[in-house]
């Protein structure tokens, strides 16, 4: 047994590429899956690019809420572009190999945008808290300089967080190069390790689970407690409905994003199920990103008005 392990450790040094398994159980439906993923990708990409354009060009949308919404759309664009094109290549050409370096670049990007999205969702909750609970001081509390500082802090902390996990996984010896997943991600790569990745699991739970995951989530929940209390103080029924609608939309995305994210990452290695994790990844990395433009923007009256005005200028309507 020790001899077999020693041979595996020697072979680990010769791995120069990984093979991503993808959807072998649905090979006969790969064209249908390709069309579905391509449609979702195009819609998500178009929706996010439209949001970025509108929030940058429309003078009526130059406030912190739309400032952060624009950058959330940028993050979502990077997020879905880091994963879905790889899935499409596997489906249409069955080209499953990815170089060692490209795999870790994809891993770094995925962890980076996931961390940034977690923190940015918390910042957006704080923005709503400042707007609803302290409307008279909102412009002072959320001035443009502070918004840029929070955005800069988000990107720096996310980059360090991603570098930590990517570096810890990079140091592992891999006994196999077959990734039974849809792209390079933490759980499937840990399963390929020749050694027990206990340090990775501890750091994953402590840093991602507590600081990047649980910390922002608790902040969001506490923030919304104060928001709800303030909403109940509003005498106008129409005003309450509008505020509750905004809160409900944000919380739906938070629940989906954090729920599937915690299921994917904050678990012991022994509880991983490759097929189940693929389904969760589709929800986490594809469906959630499709919902973001719809929930955050197209249900928003100001965004709809801005979109209609822009279409009229271009002669579309």
XYZ file of N, CA and C in Angstrom, residues 63-265:
609
model
N -26.158 57.693 -8.187
C -26.173 57.637 -6.727
C -25.539 56.322 -6.291
N -25.194 56.191 -4.999
C -24.442 55.018 -4.542
C -25.099 53.673 -4.865
N -26.428 53.584 -4.802
C -27.090 52.307 -5.066
C -26.766 51.807 -6.469
N -26.869 52.685 -7.451
C -26.592 52.291 -8.835
C -25.093 52.228 -9.114
N -24.309 52.965 -8.341
C -22.850 52.856 -8.428
C -22.420 51.429 -8.098
N -22.918 50.891 -6.980
C -22.567 49.527 -6.576
C -23.229 48.489 -7.483
N -24.424 48.798 -7.960
C -25.101 47.885 -8.883
C -24.294 47.708 -10.163
N -23.707 48.801 -10.660
C -22.888 48.724 -11.858
C -21.674 47.837 -11.650
N -21.028 47.973 -10.494
C -19.846 47.151 -10.222
C -20.226 45.709 -9.906
N -21.403 45.499 -9.329
C -21.880 44.130 -9.136
C -22.070 43.456 -10.492
N -22.579 44.201 -11.457
C -22.755 43.662 -12.804
C -21.412 43.346 -13.454
N -20.401 44.176 -13.191
C -19.060 43.888 -13.703
C -18.526 42.586 -13.107
N -18.721 42.418 -11.814
C -18.270 41.194 -11.150
C -19.008 39.985 -11.709
N -20.322 40.116 -11.892
C -21.104 39.004 -12.441
C -20.673 38.657 -13.863
N -20.305 39.690 -14.639
C -19.823 39.451 -16.000
C -18.525 38.641 -15.979
N -17.607 39.028 -15.088
C -16.354 38.270 -14.943
C -16.626 36.864 -14.417
N -17.581 36.760 -13.495
C -17.912 35.492 -12.861
C -18.402 34.471 -13.889
N -19.420 34.851 -14.630
C -20.001 33.896 -15.577
C -19.059 33.646 -16.754
N -18.227 34.632 -17.102
C -17.277 34.453 -18.200
C -16.108 33.557 -17.811
N -15.881 33.400 -16.516
C -14.798 32.532 -16.053
C -15.186 31.057 -16.045
N -16.486 30.759 -16.113
C -16.929 29.372 -15.974
C -17.713 28.841 -17.178
N -18.713 29.578 -17.630
C -19.616 29.067 -18.666
C -18.914 28.797 -20.001
N -18.032 29.680 -20.505
C -17.350 29.357 -21.766
C -16.625 28.022 -21.729
N -16.028 27.682 -20.585
C -15.365 26.381 -20.445
C -16.370 25.241 -20.589
N -17.546 25.403 -19.987
C -18.589 24.392 -20.108
C -19.040 24.241 -21.563
N -19.168 25.370 -22.257
C -19.608 25.341 -23.655
C -18.597 24.624 -24.544
N -17.318 24.845 -24.296
C -16.272 24.178 -25.074
C -16.349 22.668 -24.878
N -16.545 22.247 -23.634
C -16.639 20.818 -23.338
C -17.848 20.206 -24.036
N -18.962 20.923 -24.027
C -20.193 20.395 -24.607
C -20.136 20.315 -26.127
N -19.584 21.337 -26.773
C -19.649 21.395 -28.230
C -18.499 20.646 -28.907
N -17.329 20.624 -28.276
C -16.174 19.998 -28.922
C -15.622 18.799 -28.169
N -16.124 18.596 -26.943
C -15.630 17.530 -26.067
C -14.142 17.672 -25.777
N -13.645 18.901 -25.895
C -12.261 19.199 -25.539
C -12.216 19.422 -24.029
N -11.829 18.397 -23.298
C -11.933 18.425 -21.842
C -10.645 18.823 -21.141
N -9.549 18.911 -21.867
C -8.271 19.197 -21.220
C -8.097 20.695 -20.982
N -7.452 21.008 -19.879
C -7.103 22.383 -19.541
C -5.727 22.340 -18.905
N -4.855 23.242 -19.289
C -3.492 23.221 -18.773
C -3.481 23.505 -17.275
N -2.408 23.075 -16.635
C -2.259 23.259 -15.191
C -2.367 24.742 -14.832
N -1.653 25.600 -15.600
C -1.676 27.031 -15.320
C -3.033 27.658 -15.543
N -3.709 27.282 -16.640
C -5.042 27.835 -16.938
C -6.065 27.406 -15.894
N -5.920 26.185 -15.413
C -6.833 25.694 -14.376
C -6.722 26.555 -13.120
N -5.487 26.884 -12.733
C -5.314 27.675 -11.513
C -5.658 29.150 -11.746
N -5.521 29.616 -12.977
C -6.006 30.973 -13.282
C -7.525 31.035 -13.163
N -8.198 29.986 -13.658
C -9.642 29.921 -13.530
C -10.052 29.821 -12.064
N -9.343 28.993 -11.304
C -9.621 28.847 -9.875
C -9.478 30.180 -9.154
N -8.380 30.900 -9.436
C -8.148 32.193 -8.780
C -9.263 33.182 -9.117
N -9.660 33.216 -10.390
C -10.703 34.149 -10.814
C -12.036 33.835 -10.156
N -12.396 32.547 -10.108
C -13.670 32.139 -9.511
C -13.718 32.518 -8.033
N -12.653 32.221 -7.292
C -12.631 32.547 -5.862
C -12.653 34.062 -5.665
N -11.941 34.785 -6.530
C -11.890 36.246 -6.436
C -13.273 36.859 -6.590
N -13.994 36.489 -7.641
C -15.297 37.113 -7.892
C -16.343 36.641 -6.877
N -16.220 35.410 -6.403
C -17.149 34.955 -5.364
C -16.977 35.767 -4.094
N -15.728 35.964 -3.671
C -15.471 36.765 -2.471
C -15.921 38.198 -2.636
N -15.648 38.771 -3.819
C -16.056 40.153 -4.083
C -17.574 40.291 -4.054
N -18.278 39.292 -4.594
C -19.744 39.360 -4.604
C -20.303 39.283 -3.189
N -19.732 38.418 -2.354
C -20.184 38.323 -0.956
C -20.075 39.670 -0.250
N -18.919 40.298 -0.375
C -18.683 41.561 0.325
C -19.532 42.674 -0.279
N -19.640 42.684 -1.602
C -20.410 43.745 -2.260
C -21.895 43.654 -1.923
N -22.422 42.433 -1.755
C -23.814 42.277 -1.338
C -24.029 42.882 0.049
N -23.031 42.726 0.925
C -23.115 43.326 2.259
C -23.055 44.848 2.176
N -22.204 45.378 1.304
C -22.106 46.830 1.131
C -23.417 47.397 0.587
N -24.034 46.676 -0.337
C -25.310 47.135 -0.894
C -26.402 47.130 0.165
N -26.346 46.161 1.083
C -27.301 46.147 2.194
C -27.075 47.354 3.104
N -25.802 47.685 3.323
C -25.484 48.865 4.140
C -25.967 50.144 3.468
N -25.838 50.195 2.149
C -26.321 51.361 1.402
C -27.825 51.533 1.581
N -28.573 50.437 1.506
C -30.024 50.504 1.706
C -30.349 50.891 3.147
N -29.549 50.400 4.089
C -29.729 50.761 5.505
C -29.556 52.265 5.700
N -28.507 52.822 5.091
C -28.265 54.258 5.223
C -29.370 55.071 4.560
N -29.871 54.591 3.410
C -30.903 55.332 2.677
C -32.249 55.295 3.377
N -32.591 54.156 3.975
C -33.918 53.987 4.580
C -33.946 54.452 6.033
N -32.897 54.139 6.776
C -32.893 54.469 8.207
C -32.426 55.896 8.498
N -31.541 56.416 7.655
C -31.029 57.775 7.868
C -31.064 58.561 6.548
N -32.250 58.792 6.000
C -32.353 59.433 4.674
C -31.792 60.851 4.634
N -31.895 61.599 5.741
C -31.414 62.988 5.745
C -29.891 63.063 5.711
N -29.216 62.031 6.178
C -27.747 62.008 6.216
C -27.164 61.100 5.133
N -28.013 60.628 4.232
C -27.572 59.634 3.253
C -26.444 60.150 2.362
N -26.577 61.368 1.847
C -25.559 61.908 0.942
C -24.222 62.128 1.639
N -24.266 62.386 2.927
C -23.029 62.563 3.693
C -22.418 61.198 4.018
N -23.291 60.261 4.438
C -22.811 58.929 4.814
C -22.234 58.169 3.634
N -22.906 58.257 2.487
C -22.495 57.486 1.312
C -21.964 58.407 0.215
N -20.997 59.243 0.560
C -20.404 60.122 -0.454
C -19.528 59.300 -1.404
N -19.240 59.860 -2.570
C -18.552 59.123 -3.624
C -17.166 58.611 -3.185
N -16.445 59.432 -2.412
C -15.133 58.998 -1.935
C -15.219 57.748 -1.072
N -16.215 57.694 -0.206
C -16.396 56.527 0.652
C -16.780 55.305 -0.175
N -17.588 55.507 -1.202
C -17.990 54.391 -2.073
C -16.778 53.780 -2.765
N -15.888 54.630 -3.265
C -14.683 54.127 -3.930
C -13.770 53.404 -2.938
N -13.681 53.901 -1.715
C -12.858 53.241 -0.694
C -13.410 51.857 -0.367
N -14.735 51.736 -0.239
C -15.344 50.436 0.045
C -15.146 49.472 -1.123
N -15.259 50.004 -2.336
C -15.047 49.169 -3.513
C -13.595 48.705 -3.601
N -12.657 49.625 -3.332
C -11.237 49.275 -3.344
C -10.935 48.219 -2.276
N -11.488 48.404 -1.077
C -11.291 47.427 -0.007
C -11.859 46.067 -0.366
N -12.989 46.064 -1.059
C -13.595 44.806 -1.503
C -12.668 44.051 -2.438
N -12.103 44.730 -3.414
C -11.256 44.072 -4.401
C -9.936 43.600 -3.787
N -9.352 44.397 -2.902
C -8.090 44.002 -2.270
C -8.286 42.789 -1.376
N -9.316 42.822 -0.534
C -9.567 41.692 0.378
C -9.931 40.438 -0.407
N -10.679 40.583 -1.507
C -11.048 39.428 -2.330
C -9.832 38.845 -3.032
N -8.928 39.719 -3.503
C -7.712 39.249 -4.165
C -6.816 38.482 -3.196
N -6.678 38.987 -1.969
C -5.866 38.288 -0.960
C -6.510 36.962 -0.567
N -7.828 36.981 -0.423
C -8.559 35.761 -0.077
C -8.368 34.700 -1.157
N -8.466 35.097 -2.415
C -8.295 34.164 -3.521
C -6.858 33.646 -3.599
N -5.897 34.548 -3.383
C -4.489 34.147 -3.425
C -4.175 33.123 -2.333
N -4.779 33.286 -1.171
C -4.560 32.347 -0.069
C -5.005 30.942 -0.444
N -6.234 30.801 -0.931
C -6.758 29.480 -1.276
C -6.040 28.880 -2.490
N -5.801 29.706 -3.498
C -5.129 29.213 -4.699
C -3.725 28.737 -4.364
N -3.006 29.491 -3.519
C -1.660 29.100 -3.118
C -1.638 27.802 -2.323
N -2.608 27.632 -1.426
C -2.656 26.408 -0.618
C -2.974 25.184 -1.471
N -3.825 25.352 -2.474
C -4.146 24.225 -3.353
C -2.999 23.947 -4.318
N -2.299 25.000 -4.741
C -1.176 24.847 -5.672
C -0.065 23.986 -5.070
N 0.097 24.071 -3.749
C 1.165 23.326 -3.089
C 0.863 21.835 -2.952
N -0.387 21.419 -3.201
C -0.778 20.024 -3.035
C -0.245 19.161 -4.183
N 0.168 17.930 -3.888
C 0.493 16.978 -4.961
C -0.800 16.294 -5.429
N -0.984 16.184 -6.739
C -2.198 15.589 -7.290
C -1.881 14.209 -7.870
N -2.675 13.216 -7.446
C -2.479 11.841 -7.899
C -3.319 11.510 -9.134
N -4.194 12.394 -9.514
C -5.057 12.174 -10.675
C -5.301 13.520 -11.344
N -5.588 13.509 -12.622
C -5.841 14.764 -13.333
C -7.260 14.862 -13.882
N -8.147 13.947 -13.450
C -9.529 13.960 -13.915
C -10.402 14.703 -12.914
N -10.863 15.898 -13.297
C -11.721 16.716 -12.443
C -13.172 16.375 -12.740
N -13.831 15.731 -11.805
C -15.230 15.353 -11.999
C -16.129 16.522 -11.606
N -16.047 17.536 -12.442
C -16.791 18.769 -12.173
C -16.976 19.509 -13.491
N -17.456 20.762 -13.413
C -17.704 21.550 -14.608
C -16.577 22.526 -14.913
N -15.761 22.836 -13.908
C -14.623 23.741 -14.063
C -13.696 23.532 -12.870
N -12.568 24.226 -12.863
C -11.611 24.099 -11.761
C -12.135 24.842 -10.543
N -12.395 24.112 -9.483
C -12.938 24.686 -8.261
C -12.287 23.998 -7.072
N -12.489 24.538 -5.893
C -11.799 24.031 -4.708
C -12.157 22.579 -4.375
N -13.451 22.240 -4.181
C -13.779 20.862 -3.765
C -13.284 19.772 -4.710
N -13.499 19.858 -6.037
C -13.018 18.787 -6.910
C -11.498 18.682 -6.955
N -10.785 19.798 -6.795
C -9.322 19.744 -6.785
C -8.803 19.116 -5.494
N -9.480 19.373 -4.384
C -9.067 18.744 -3.123
C -9.217 17.233 -3.182
N -10.202 16.752 -3.941
C -10.414 15.309 -4.062
C -9.284 14.623 -4.820
N -8.517 15.365 -5.607
C -7.423 14.792 -6.389
C -6.105 14.751 -5.626
N -6.094 15.319 -4.422
C -4.852 15.415 -3.663
C -4.364 14.046 -3.196
N -3.033 13.846 -3.246
C -2.426 12.600 -2.756
C -2.345 12.578 -1.238
N -2.423 13.751 -0.620
C -2.326 13.840 0.833
C -3.631 14.386 1.388
N -3.791 14.240 2.686
C -4.997 14.757 3.338
C -4.924 16.287 3.373
N -5.834 16.987 2.682
C -5.771 18.453 2.633
C -6.432 19.099 3.840
N -6.052 18.651 5.032
C -6.709 19.145 6.243
C -6.490 20.640 6.427
N -5.276 21.125 6.079
C -5.004 22.553 6.228
C -5.917 23.361 5.310
N -6.096 22.889 4.076
C -6.991 23.580 3.144
C -8.409 23.630 3.674
N -8.872 22.518 4.252
C -10.242 22.469 4.760
C -10.429 23.392 5.955
N -9.397 23.449 6.816
C -9.468 24.336 7.981
C -9.529 25.801 7.531
N -8.638 26.164 6.600
C -8.607 27.543 6.100
C -9.890 27.860 5.336
N -10.384 26.883 4.568
C -11.614 27.084 3.812
C -12.783 27.377 4.743
N -12.872 26.618 5.829
C -13.969 26.822 6.781
C -13.789 28.121 7.552
N -12.539 28.380 8.022
C -12.298 29.542 8.876
C -12.370 30.853 8.101
N -11.705 30.905 6.938
C -11.630 32.159 6.186
C -12.869 32.355 5.316
N -13.135 31.375 4.432
C -14.289 31.514 3.534
C -15.603 31.380 4.287
N -15.672 30.377 5.181
C -16.923 30.125 5.879
C -17.289 31.200 6.873
N -16.295 31.669 7.632
C -16.583 32.604 8.721
C -16.440 34.055 8.270
N -15.268 34.415 7.759
C -15.000 35.827 7.467
C -15.631 36.294 6.157
N -15.487 35.518 5.091
C -16.017 35.933 3.801
C -17.476 35.533 3.640
N -17.883 34.429 4.250
C -19.248 33.947 4.113
C -20.165 34.382 5.236
N -19.909 33.865 6.442
C -20.794 34.123 7.574
C -20.770 35.581 8.018
N -19.592 36.202 8.001
C -19.484 37.593 8.441
C -20.379 38.533 7.646
N -20.213 38.594 6.311
C -21.106 39.458 5.521
C -22.577 39.068 5.633
N -22.854 37.752 5.728
C -24.244 37.323 5.830
C -24.887 37.818 7.115
N -24.184 37.689 8.226
C -24.716 38.194 9.497
C -24.892 39.703 9.440
N -23.957 40.378 8.812
C -24.060 41.837 8.663
C -25.315 42.194 7.868
N -25.572 41.446 6.791
C -26.763 41.697 5.972
C -28.037 41.481 6.778
N -28.088 40.382 7.528
C -29.287 40.069 8.310
C -29.539 41.116 9.388
N -28.481 41.523 10.096
C -28.632 42.542 11.139
C -29.065 43.872 10.528
N -28.462 44.196 9.384
C -28.819 45.430 8.689
C -30.298 45.438 8.320
N -30.792 44.290 7.833
C -32.184 44.234 7.413
C -33.158 44.235 8.586
N -32.702 43.832 9.739
C -33.553 43.961 10.926
C -33.863 45.440 11.167
N -32.824 46.268 11.109
C -33.017 47.716 11.293
C -33.820 48.316 10.141
N -33.608 47.799 8.928
C -34.363 48.303 7.780
C -35.857 48.020 7.941
N -36.183 46.800 8.347
C -37.589 46.413 8.530
C -38.247 47.264 9.619
N -37.506 47.490 10.711
C -38.039 48.335 11.787
C -38.352 49.731 11.263
N -37.452 50.278 10.449
C -37.670 51.613 9.881
C -38.830 51.625 8.900
N -38.988 50.537 8.140
C -40.087 50.469 7.174
C -41.436 50.479 7.874
N -41.534 49.786 9.000
C -42.796 49.752 9.741
C -43.170 51.113 10.313
N -42.177 51.994 10.393
C -42.464 53.346 10.884
C -42.994 54.266 9.787
N -42.926 53.800 8.537
C -43.437 54.596 7.413
C -44.966 54.556 7.429
N -45.581 55.695 7.374
C -47.047 55.750 7.455
C -47.715 55.416 6.130
N -47.045 55.702 5.027
C -47.608 55.447 3.701
C -47.569 53.955 3.371
N -48.733 53.402 3.030
C -48.806 51.980 2.652
C -48.035 51.732 1.366
N -48.149 52.658 0.419
C -47.438 52.519 -0.855
C -45.926 52.568 -0.643
N -45.496 53.432 0.289
C -44.071 53.527 0.603
C -43.549 52.249 1.220
N -44.341 51.652 2.105
C -43.943 50.373 2.714
C -43.803 49.281 1.672
N -44.780 49.207 0.758
C -44.736 48.174 -0.275
C -43.487 48.306 -1.134
N -43.150 49.549 -1.487
C -41.982 49.788 -2.317
C -40.704 49.365 -1.613
N -40.583 49.711 -0.347
C -39.390 49.355 0.421
C -39.289 47.850 0.626
N -40.418 47.212 0.960
C -40.417 45.763 1.167
C -40.075 45.027 -0.132
N -40.538 45.553 -1.246
C -40.228 44.941 -2.533
C -38.731 44.963 -2.811
N -38.101 46.098 -2.524
C -36.657 46.232 -2.717
C -35.894 45.277 -1.806
N -36.318 45.187 -0.551
C -35.647 44.300 0.405
C -35.824 42.835 0.030
N -37.032 42.468 -0.396
C -37.315 41.077 -0.741
C -36.453 40.622 -1.912
N -36.308 41.483 -2.924
C -35.508 41.132 -4.096
C -34.055 40.884 -3.709
N -33.510 41.763 -2.882
C -32.125 41.617 -2.456
C -31.938 40.358 -1.628
N -32.870 40.088 -0.724
C -32.743 38.930 0.152
C -32.893 37.611 -0.609
N -33.677 37.605 -1.686
C -33.795 36.398 -2.513
C -32.442 36.021 -3.088
N -31.740 37.001 -3.651
C -30.417 36.751 -4.222
C -29.430 36.341 -3.137
N -29.499 36.998 -1.993
C -28.602 36.659 -0.882
C -28.812 35.215 -0.449
N -30.077 34.799 -0.310
C -30.375 33.430 0.114
C -29.856 32.403 -0.883
N -30.087 32.654 -2.182
C -29.623 31.705 -3.199
C -28.105 31.668 -3.242
N -27.484 32.843 -3.237
C -26.034 32.923 -3.378
C -25.323 32.305 -2.177
N -25.713 32.706 -0.974
C -25.055 32.199 0.215
C -25.453 30.751 0.503
N -26.702 30.384 0.211
C -27.139 29.016 0.466
C -26.387 28.006 -0.362
N -26.330 28.218 -1.670
C -25.609 27.284 -2.532
C -24.106 27.383 -2.317
N -23.614 28.593 -1.988
C -22.183 28.754 -1.742
C -21.724 27.997 -0.520
N -22.475 28.077 0.574
C -22.109 27.349 1.790
C -22.214 25.846 1.579
N -23.203 25.411 0.785
C -23.348 23.988 0.486
C -22.146 23.486 -0.319
N -21.605 24.351 -1.184
C -20.499 23.953 -2.038
C -19.178 23.923 -1.282
N -18.931 24.922 -0.431
C -17.593 25.077 0.130
C -17.470 24.720 1.606
